[in-house]
XYZ file of C-alpha atoms in Angstrom:
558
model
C 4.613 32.671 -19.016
C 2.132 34.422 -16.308
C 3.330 34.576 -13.041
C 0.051 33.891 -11.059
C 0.180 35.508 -7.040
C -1.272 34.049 -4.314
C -1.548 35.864 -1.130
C -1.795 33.990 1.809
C -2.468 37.049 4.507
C -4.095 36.228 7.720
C -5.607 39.223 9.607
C -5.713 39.954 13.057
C -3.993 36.777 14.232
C -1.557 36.574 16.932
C 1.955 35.574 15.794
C 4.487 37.068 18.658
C 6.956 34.768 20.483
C 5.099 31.602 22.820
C 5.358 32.625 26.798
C 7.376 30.333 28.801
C 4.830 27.540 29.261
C 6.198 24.164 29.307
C 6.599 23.014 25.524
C 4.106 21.182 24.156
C 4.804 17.880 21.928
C 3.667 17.767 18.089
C 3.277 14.966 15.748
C 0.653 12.994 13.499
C 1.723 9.529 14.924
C 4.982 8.318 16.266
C 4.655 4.592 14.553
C 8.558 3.378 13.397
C 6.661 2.399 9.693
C 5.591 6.133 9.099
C 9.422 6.244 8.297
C 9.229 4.220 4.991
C 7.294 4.739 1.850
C 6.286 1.492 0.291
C 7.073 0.163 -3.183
C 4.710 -2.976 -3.667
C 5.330 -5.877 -5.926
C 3.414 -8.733 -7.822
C 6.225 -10.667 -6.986
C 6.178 -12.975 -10.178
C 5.479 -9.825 -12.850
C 8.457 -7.735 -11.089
C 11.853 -9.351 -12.316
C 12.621 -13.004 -13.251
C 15.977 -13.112 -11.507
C 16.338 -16.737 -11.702
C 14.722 -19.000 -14.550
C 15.938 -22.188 -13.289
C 12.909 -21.814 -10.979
C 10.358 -21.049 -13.096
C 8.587 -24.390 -13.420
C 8.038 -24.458 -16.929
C 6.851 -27.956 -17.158
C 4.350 -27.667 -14.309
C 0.983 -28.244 -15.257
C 1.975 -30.754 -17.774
C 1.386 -30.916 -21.626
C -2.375 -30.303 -21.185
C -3.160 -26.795 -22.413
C -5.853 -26.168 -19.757
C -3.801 -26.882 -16.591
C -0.194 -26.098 -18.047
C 0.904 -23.205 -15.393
C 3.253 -21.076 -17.030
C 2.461 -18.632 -19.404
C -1.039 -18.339 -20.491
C -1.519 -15.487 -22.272
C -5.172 -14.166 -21.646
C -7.389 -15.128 -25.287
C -9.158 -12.512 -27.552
C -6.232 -9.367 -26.497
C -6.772 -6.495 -29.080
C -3.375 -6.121 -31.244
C -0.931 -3.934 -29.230
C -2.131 -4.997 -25.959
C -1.610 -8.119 -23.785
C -2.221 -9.705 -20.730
C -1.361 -13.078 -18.640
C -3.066 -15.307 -16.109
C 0.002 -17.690 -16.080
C 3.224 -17.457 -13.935
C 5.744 -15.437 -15.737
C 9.061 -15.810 -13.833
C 9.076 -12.846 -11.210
C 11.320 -14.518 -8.044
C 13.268 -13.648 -4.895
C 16.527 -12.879 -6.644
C 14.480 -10.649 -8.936
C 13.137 -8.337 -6.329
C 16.704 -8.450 -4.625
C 19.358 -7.888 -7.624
C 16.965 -4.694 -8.088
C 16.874 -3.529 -4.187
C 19.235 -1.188 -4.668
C 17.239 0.761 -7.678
C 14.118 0.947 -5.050
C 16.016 1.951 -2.123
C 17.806 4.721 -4.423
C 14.276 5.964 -5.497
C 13.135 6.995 -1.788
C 11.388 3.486 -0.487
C 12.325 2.293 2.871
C 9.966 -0.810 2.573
C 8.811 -3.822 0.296
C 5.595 -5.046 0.185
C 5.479 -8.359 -1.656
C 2.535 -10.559 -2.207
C 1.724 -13.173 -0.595
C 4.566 -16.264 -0.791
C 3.117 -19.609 0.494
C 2.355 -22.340 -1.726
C -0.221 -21.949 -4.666
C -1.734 -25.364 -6.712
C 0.642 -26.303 -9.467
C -2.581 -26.356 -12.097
C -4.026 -23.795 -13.697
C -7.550 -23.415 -12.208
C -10.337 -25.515 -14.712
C -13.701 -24.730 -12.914
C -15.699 -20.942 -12.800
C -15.864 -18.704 -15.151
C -13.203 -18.364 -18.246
C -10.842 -15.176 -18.391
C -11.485 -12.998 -21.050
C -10.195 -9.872 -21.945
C -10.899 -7.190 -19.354
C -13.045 -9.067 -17.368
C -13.412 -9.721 -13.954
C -14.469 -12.174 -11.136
C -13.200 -14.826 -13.879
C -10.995 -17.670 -12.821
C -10.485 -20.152 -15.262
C -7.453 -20.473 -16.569
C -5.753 -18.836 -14.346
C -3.255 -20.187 -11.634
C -1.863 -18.417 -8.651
C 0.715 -16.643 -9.365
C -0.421 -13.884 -7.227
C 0.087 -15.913 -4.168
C -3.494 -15.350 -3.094
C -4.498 -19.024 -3.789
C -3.103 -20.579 -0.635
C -2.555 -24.417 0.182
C 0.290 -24.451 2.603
C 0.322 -21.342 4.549
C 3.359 -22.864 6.158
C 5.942 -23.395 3.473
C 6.966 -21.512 0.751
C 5.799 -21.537 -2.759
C 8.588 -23.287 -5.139
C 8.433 -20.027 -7.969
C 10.181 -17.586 -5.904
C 13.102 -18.937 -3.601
C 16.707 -19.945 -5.354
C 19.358 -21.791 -3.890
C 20.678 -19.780 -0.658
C 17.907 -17.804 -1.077
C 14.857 -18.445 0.893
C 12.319 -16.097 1.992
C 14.766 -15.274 5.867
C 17.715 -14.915 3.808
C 15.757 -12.350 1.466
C 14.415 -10.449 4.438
C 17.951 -10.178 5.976
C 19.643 -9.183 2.764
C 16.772 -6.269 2.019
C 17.112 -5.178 5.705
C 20.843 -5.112 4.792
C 20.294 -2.547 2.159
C 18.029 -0.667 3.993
C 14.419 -2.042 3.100
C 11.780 -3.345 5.317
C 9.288 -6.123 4.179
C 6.068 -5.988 4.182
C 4.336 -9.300 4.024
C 0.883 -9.473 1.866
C -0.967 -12.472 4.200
C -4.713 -14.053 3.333
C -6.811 -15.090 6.036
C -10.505 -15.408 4.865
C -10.065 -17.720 2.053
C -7.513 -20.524 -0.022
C -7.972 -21.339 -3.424
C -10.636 -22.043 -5.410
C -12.653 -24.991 -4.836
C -15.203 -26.277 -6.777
C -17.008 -26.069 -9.604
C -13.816 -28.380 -11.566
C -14.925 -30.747 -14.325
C -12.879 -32.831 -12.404
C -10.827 -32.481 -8.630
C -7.482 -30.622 -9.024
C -4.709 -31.498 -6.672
C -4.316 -29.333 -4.259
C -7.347 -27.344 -4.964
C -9.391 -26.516 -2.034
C -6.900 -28.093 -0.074
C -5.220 -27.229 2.944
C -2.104 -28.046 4.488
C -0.335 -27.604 7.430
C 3.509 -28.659 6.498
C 2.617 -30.833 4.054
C 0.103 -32.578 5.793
C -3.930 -32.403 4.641
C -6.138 -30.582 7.295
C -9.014 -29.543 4.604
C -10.629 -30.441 1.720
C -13.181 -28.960 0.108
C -13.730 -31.948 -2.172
C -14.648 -30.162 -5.347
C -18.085 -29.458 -3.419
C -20.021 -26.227 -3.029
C -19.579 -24.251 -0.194
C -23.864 -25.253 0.585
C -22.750 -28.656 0.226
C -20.512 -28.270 2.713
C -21.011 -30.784 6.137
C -18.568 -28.990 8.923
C -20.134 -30.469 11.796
C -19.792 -34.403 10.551
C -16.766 -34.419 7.849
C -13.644 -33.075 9.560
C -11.874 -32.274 6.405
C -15.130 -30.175 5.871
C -14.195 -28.201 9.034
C -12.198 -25.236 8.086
C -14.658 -23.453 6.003
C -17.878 -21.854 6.065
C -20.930 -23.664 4.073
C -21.482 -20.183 2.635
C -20.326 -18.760 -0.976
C -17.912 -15.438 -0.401
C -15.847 -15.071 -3.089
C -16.605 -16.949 -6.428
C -15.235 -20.109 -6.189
C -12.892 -19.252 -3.285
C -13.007 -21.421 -0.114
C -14.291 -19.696 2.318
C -12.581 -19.976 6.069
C -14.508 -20.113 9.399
C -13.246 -17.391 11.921
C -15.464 -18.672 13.827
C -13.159 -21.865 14.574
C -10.334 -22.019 16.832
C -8.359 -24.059 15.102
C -8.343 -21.705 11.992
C -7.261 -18.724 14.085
C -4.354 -21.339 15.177
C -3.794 -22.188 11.980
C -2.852 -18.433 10.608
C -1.572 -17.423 14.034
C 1.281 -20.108 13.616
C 2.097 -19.880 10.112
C 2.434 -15.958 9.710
C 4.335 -15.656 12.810
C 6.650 -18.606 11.446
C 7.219 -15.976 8.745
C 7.525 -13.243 11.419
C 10.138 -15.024 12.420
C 12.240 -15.123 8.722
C 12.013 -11.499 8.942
C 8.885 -10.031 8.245
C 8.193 -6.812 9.551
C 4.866 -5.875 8.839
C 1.732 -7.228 7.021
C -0.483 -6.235 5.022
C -3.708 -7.940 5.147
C -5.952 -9.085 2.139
C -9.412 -9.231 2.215
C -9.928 -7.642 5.925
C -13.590 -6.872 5.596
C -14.149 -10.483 4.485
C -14.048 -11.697 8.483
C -15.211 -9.665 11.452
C -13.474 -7.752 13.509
C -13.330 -10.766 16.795
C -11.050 -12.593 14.731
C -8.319 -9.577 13.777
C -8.603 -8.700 17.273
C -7.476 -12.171 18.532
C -5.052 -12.552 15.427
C -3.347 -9.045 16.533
C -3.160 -9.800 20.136
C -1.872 -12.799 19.533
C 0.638 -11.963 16.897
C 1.788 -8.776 18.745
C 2.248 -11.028 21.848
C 4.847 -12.308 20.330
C 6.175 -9.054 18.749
C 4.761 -5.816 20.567
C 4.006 -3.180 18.042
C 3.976 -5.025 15.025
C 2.524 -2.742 12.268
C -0.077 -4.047 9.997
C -2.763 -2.744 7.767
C -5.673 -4.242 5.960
C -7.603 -4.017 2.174
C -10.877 -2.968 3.139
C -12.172 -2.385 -0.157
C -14.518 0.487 0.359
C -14.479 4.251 -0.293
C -16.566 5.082 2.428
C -14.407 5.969 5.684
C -17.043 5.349 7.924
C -16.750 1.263 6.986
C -13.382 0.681 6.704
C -12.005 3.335 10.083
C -13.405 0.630 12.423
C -10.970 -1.787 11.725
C -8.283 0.934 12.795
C -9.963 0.819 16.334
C -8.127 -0.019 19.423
C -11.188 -2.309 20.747
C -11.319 -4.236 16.913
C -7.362 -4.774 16.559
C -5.936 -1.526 16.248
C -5.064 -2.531 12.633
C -4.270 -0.009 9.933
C -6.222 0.016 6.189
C -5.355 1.347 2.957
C -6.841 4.370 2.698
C -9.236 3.494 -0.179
C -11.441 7.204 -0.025
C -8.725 8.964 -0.163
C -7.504 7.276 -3.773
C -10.887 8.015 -4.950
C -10.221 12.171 -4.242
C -6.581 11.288 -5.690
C -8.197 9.659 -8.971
C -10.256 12.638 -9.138
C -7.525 15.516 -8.706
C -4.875 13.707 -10.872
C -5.974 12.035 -13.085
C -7.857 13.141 -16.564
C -10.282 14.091 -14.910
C -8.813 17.094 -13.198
C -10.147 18.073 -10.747
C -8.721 20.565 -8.050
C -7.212 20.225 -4.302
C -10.407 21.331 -2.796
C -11.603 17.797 -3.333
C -9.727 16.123 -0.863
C -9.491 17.966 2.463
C -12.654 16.546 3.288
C -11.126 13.024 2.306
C -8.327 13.245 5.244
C -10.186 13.456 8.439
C -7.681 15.417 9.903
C -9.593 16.560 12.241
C -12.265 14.258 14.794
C -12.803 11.763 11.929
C -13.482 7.944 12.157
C -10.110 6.436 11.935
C -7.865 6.094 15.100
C -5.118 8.109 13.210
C -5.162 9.245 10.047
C -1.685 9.727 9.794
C -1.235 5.745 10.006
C -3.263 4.897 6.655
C -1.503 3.329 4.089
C -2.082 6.902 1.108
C -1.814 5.392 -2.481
C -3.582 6.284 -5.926
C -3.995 2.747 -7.554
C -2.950 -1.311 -7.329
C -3.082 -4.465 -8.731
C -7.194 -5.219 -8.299
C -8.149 -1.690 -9.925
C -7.550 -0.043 -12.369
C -3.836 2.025 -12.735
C -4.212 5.657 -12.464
C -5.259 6.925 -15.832
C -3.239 10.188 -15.992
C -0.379 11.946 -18.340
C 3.038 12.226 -17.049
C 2.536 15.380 -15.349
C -0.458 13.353 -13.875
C 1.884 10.828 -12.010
C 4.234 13.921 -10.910
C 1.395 15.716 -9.310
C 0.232 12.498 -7.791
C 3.797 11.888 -6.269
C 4.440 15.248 -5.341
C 1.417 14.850 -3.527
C 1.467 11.743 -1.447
C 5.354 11.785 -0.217
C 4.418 15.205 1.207
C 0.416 14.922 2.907
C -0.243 13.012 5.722
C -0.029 9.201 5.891
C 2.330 6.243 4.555
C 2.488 6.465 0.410
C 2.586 3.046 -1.295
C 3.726 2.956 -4.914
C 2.184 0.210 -7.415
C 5.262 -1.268 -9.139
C 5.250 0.613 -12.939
C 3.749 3.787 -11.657
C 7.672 5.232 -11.278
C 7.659 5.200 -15.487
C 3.167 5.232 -15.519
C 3.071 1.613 -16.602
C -0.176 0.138 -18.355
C -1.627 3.448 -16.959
C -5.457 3.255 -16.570
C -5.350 -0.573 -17.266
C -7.417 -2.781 -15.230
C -6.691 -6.731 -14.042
C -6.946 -8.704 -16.937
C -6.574 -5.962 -19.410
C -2.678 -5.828 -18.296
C -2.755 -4.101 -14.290
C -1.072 -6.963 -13.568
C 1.793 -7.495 -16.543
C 5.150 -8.336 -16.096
C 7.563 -5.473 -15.512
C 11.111 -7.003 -16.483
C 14.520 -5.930 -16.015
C 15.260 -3.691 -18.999
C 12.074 -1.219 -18.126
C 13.740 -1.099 -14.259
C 17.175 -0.198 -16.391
C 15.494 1.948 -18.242
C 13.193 3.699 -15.694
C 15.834 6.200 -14.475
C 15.421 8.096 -17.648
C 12.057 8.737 -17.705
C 10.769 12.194 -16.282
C 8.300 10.420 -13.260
C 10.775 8.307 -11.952
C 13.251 11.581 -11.574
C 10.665 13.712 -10.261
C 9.467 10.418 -7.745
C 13.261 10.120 -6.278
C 13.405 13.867 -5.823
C 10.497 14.010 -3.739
C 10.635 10.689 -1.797
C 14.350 11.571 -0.828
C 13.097 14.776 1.099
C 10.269 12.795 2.647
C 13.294 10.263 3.653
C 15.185 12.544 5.138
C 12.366 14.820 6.965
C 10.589 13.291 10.350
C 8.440 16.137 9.377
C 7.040 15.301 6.180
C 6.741 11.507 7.666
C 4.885 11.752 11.049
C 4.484 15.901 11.302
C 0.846 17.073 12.171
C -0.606 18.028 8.971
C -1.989 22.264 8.827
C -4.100 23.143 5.598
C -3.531 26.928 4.811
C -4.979 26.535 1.366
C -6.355 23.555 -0.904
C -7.741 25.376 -4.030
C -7.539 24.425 -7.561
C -4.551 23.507 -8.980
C -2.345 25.151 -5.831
C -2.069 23.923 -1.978
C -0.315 25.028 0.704
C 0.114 23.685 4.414
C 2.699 22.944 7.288
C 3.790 19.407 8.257
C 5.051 19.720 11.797
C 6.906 17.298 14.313
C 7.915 18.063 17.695
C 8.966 15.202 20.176
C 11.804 14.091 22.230
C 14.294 16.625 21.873
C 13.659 16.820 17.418
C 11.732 19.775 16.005
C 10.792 20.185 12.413
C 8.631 22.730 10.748
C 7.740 21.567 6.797
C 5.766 24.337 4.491
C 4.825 22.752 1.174
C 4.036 24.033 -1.386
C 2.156 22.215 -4.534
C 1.387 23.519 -8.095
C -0.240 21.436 -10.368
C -0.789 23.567 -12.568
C 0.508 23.882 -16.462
C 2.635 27.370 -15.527
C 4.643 28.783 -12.578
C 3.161 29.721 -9.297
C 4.180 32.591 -7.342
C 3.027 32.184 -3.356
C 3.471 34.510 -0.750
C 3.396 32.775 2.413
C 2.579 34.966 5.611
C 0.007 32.719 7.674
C 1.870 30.839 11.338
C 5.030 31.596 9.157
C 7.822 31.277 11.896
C 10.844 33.620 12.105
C 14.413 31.655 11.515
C 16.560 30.183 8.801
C 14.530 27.917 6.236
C 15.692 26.030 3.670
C 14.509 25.182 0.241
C 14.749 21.191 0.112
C 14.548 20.915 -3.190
C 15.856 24.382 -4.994
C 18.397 24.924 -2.231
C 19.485 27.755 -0.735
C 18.112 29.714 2.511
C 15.784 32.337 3.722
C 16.405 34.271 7.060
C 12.490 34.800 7.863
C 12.107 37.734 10.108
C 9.237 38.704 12.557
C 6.288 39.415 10.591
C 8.149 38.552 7.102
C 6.247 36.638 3.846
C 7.836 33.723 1.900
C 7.912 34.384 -1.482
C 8.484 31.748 -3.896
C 8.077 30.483 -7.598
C 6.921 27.205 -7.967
C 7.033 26.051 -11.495
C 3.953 23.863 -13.417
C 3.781 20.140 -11.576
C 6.134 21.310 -9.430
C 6.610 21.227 -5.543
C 8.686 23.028 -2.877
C 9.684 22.453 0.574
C 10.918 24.794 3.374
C 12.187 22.932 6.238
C 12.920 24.788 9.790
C 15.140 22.531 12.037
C 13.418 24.431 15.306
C 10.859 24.207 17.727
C 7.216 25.467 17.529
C 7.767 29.684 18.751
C 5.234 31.344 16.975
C 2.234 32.063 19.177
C -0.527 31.620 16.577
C 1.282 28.587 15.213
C 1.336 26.708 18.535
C -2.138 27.616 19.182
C -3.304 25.975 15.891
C -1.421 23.437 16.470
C -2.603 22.404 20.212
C -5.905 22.418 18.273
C -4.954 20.348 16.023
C -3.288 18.092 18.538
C -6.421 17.894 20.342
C -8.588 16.560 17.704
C -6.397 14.622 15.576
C -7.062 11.196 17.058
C -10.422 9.186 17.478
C -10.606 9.384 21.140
């Protein structure tokens, strides 16, 4: 195999010892959640841990409104998908904590839980085989139908185990929850042969505040029907109701029911639809919500590749609310999957430097989910992918599957969205993407580097890349060089650029190097491979610190 060099040599740059100027403080954000990569769930296509709450009979007999399984018609052979509930619960996600804690994730972002209708949805347009937009015959098992924001839907808890005692026995073995919460709309509402309990309905505890009556959103009389009130008498989303942020009441609504589920343990959110509602409502929903618990992290599905739309919601003065970072998995898409494309497509993608968002080192990083197609890559695809986000800057969120490429390149309704099951999580361990995901994800656990360092490019180029991650703040100093091949054959770098003198260590070959002044890393990296040299020291090097304070300077959207 050819050994292909790359010299990284800078010229003429100052790299002597820093004077004795008082020391300077480095770091891409200092937010507790930067801490924890993300594994997210469909809750009901993850593990049925419980069947005695599956509802079976719900629905009734009638084959257009029966809720469980409903296999989507018209599947090509070998293929399948499902727009019914499938079985996915509570003790599911927790009797299988322990295989996503041991993979790297420090967090669990479920989808929504409040209650969905108990039908399967007869009005809009029938599901067919990798459509979308199409609703009928489909029921909420997602969770994003929602009737009773304030209680919790009957598919997922099991005796003893309600949604607080599921948060407290995750934070017990060391995972967060993130909470998937809808604002801008409930379930569908009209266009039904005939009204659907529960329907375009909402509830407050059981008891009706809304209806939208099997009526069109145009048909619609807020100001004289007071079960009309809630909603806008404008079409959004098909036949989704669609809320009125402009009403007091609604912001009191959500306000009250997701802190309720704040208080069961809930320790972040992550916000559907954001762009759907402007940014005076997330403003008074943060506010308020972070009255009650100062700091509380949330980010928001803006669903837009352009940065310049979705960085306002980031803003201070709109919320100071984090989003996925949706251009970013377009470069990722591009560079990973078959496509292959190289690393010089996505430094312009990160913004390191005086870009739109208020920090890009708070954006949720991630490569695909459930409303988009998976990735479409190989194996080595998903390695590279990995590799890539549990080392670059921002929080990397994990589609469950992705650790074994599940129904890769699949969209919703062609099987995204299909259920998971306990013998593929038994089985993951042995495939090659979940081995090469825990190996990387366990040095991002274990370096405050790698999760909240600055982030300094030295070289994004075809199927190599090459830059420093490096935190330095209250008495803890990290310096992080990582290195990336995704490339078919071994890499051999030669690292000379800000390279500090000391002791490094190889986080995932092992071993040391004793780096002297003016001394070059050398190191093999094989194909889809990655390396890590971590330096437990503060920032010396002149030319380092310089670059550094530079980047310091323009990293955040003043």
């Amino acid at each position: 195999m050819t050994l292909v060099a790359l010299s990284l040599a800078l010229a003429g740059c100052a790299h002597g010892p820093r004077d004795t100027a008082p020391a300077r403080e480095y770091y891409g954000t200092l937010e507790p959640m930067a801490s924890d990569a993300v594994y997210f769930v469909v809750t009901d296509r993850f593990v049925n841990g419980d069947p005695a709450n599956d509802q079976r009979e719900q629905g009734g007999p009638d084959p257009r409104t029966r809720s469980f399984d409903r296999p989507v018609p018209g599947v090509p052979d070998g293929q399948s998908d499902n727009i019914g509930y499938l079985g996915g619960d509570f003790k599911g996600l927790l009797d299988n904590a322990g295989y996503i804690r041991d993979m790297g994730f420090g967090a669990v972002w479920l989808t929504p839980i409040v209650d969905n209708p108990d039908q399967a949805f007869t009005g809009g347009e029938a599901v067919t085989w990798g459509g979308a937009f199409q609703d009928r015959g489909k029921t909420g098992y997602h969770g994003y139908w929602g009737v009773d924001f304030y209680r919790l839907d009957e598919h997922l808890p099991s005796p003893g185990l309600d949604f607080a005692a599921l948060t407290q026995e995750l934070k017990r073995q060391g995972l967060k929850t993130v909470l998937d919460i809808v604002a801008n709309h409930g379930s569908p509402s009209y266009t039904m042969p005939k009204d659907q309990p529960k329907y375009g309905e909402i509830y407050r505890d059981g008891v009706l505040v809304a209806d939208h009556q099997n009526l069109a959103s145009e048909q619609l009389d807020p100001a004289h029907n007071p079960l009309h009130r809630f909603f806008h008498a404008q079409k959004d989303l098909v036949q989704l109701s669609n809320l009125d942020d402009t009403q007091p009441e609604v912001l009191d609504y959500f306000v009250g029911a997701y802190s309720q589920w704040i208080d069961q343990g809930a320790d972040a959110f992550r916000i559907d639809t954001i762009r759907h509602m402007p940014h005076a409502f997330w403003k008074s929903f943060a506010e308020r919500i972070r009255a009650k618990r100062p700091g509380f992290f949330m980010f928001g599905e803006a669903f837009d590749y352009k940065a310049d739309h979705i960085a306002p919601f980031t803003w201070a003065e709109n919320g100071g609310i984090s989003v996925l970072d949706f251009p970013l998995k377009e470069g990722l898409a591009e560079v990973f999957g078959h496509r292959g494309g190289g690393f010089e497509r996505l430094p312009p993608r990160l913004y390191l430097r005086d870009g739109p968002y208020a920090n890009p080192y708070e954006l949720m990083t991630f490569y695909d989910n459930h409303d988009m197609p998976r990735l479409s890559a190989t194996d080595e695809g998903f390695i590279d992918a990995n590799n890539w986000l549990f080392t670059a800057r921002g929080i990397p969120v994990i589609y469950y599957g992705s650790e074994i490429g599940f129904q890769r390149g699949l969209a919703e309704h062609a099987g995204n969205r299909n259920y998971f099951g306990q013998e593929r999580v038994d089985a993951a361990k042995a495939h090659p993407i979940h081995a090469a995901l825990k190996r990387i994800a366990k040095v991002r656990q274990a370096s405050p580097a790698l999760q909240r360092g600055l982030q300094l490019n030295l070289l994004l180029q075809g199927e190599r890349a090459v830059f420093y991650r490096v935190y330095e703040h209250a008495g803890q100093a990290q310096i992080a060089l990582v290195l990336l091949n995704k490339g078919d054959e071994p890499t051999t770098f030669w690292i000379r650029n800000y390279l500090q003198a000391g002791r490094w260590r190889a986080a995932l070959g092992g071993g040391t190097v004793e780096v002297g002044e003016n001394d070059v890393i050398e190191a093999t990296v094989p194909g889809h491979g990655v390396e890590v040299y971590l330096l437990d020291a503060p920032v010396r090097r002149a030319d380092l610190a310089a670059a550094l304070d530079e980047a310091m300077e323009h990293a955040r959207r003043r």
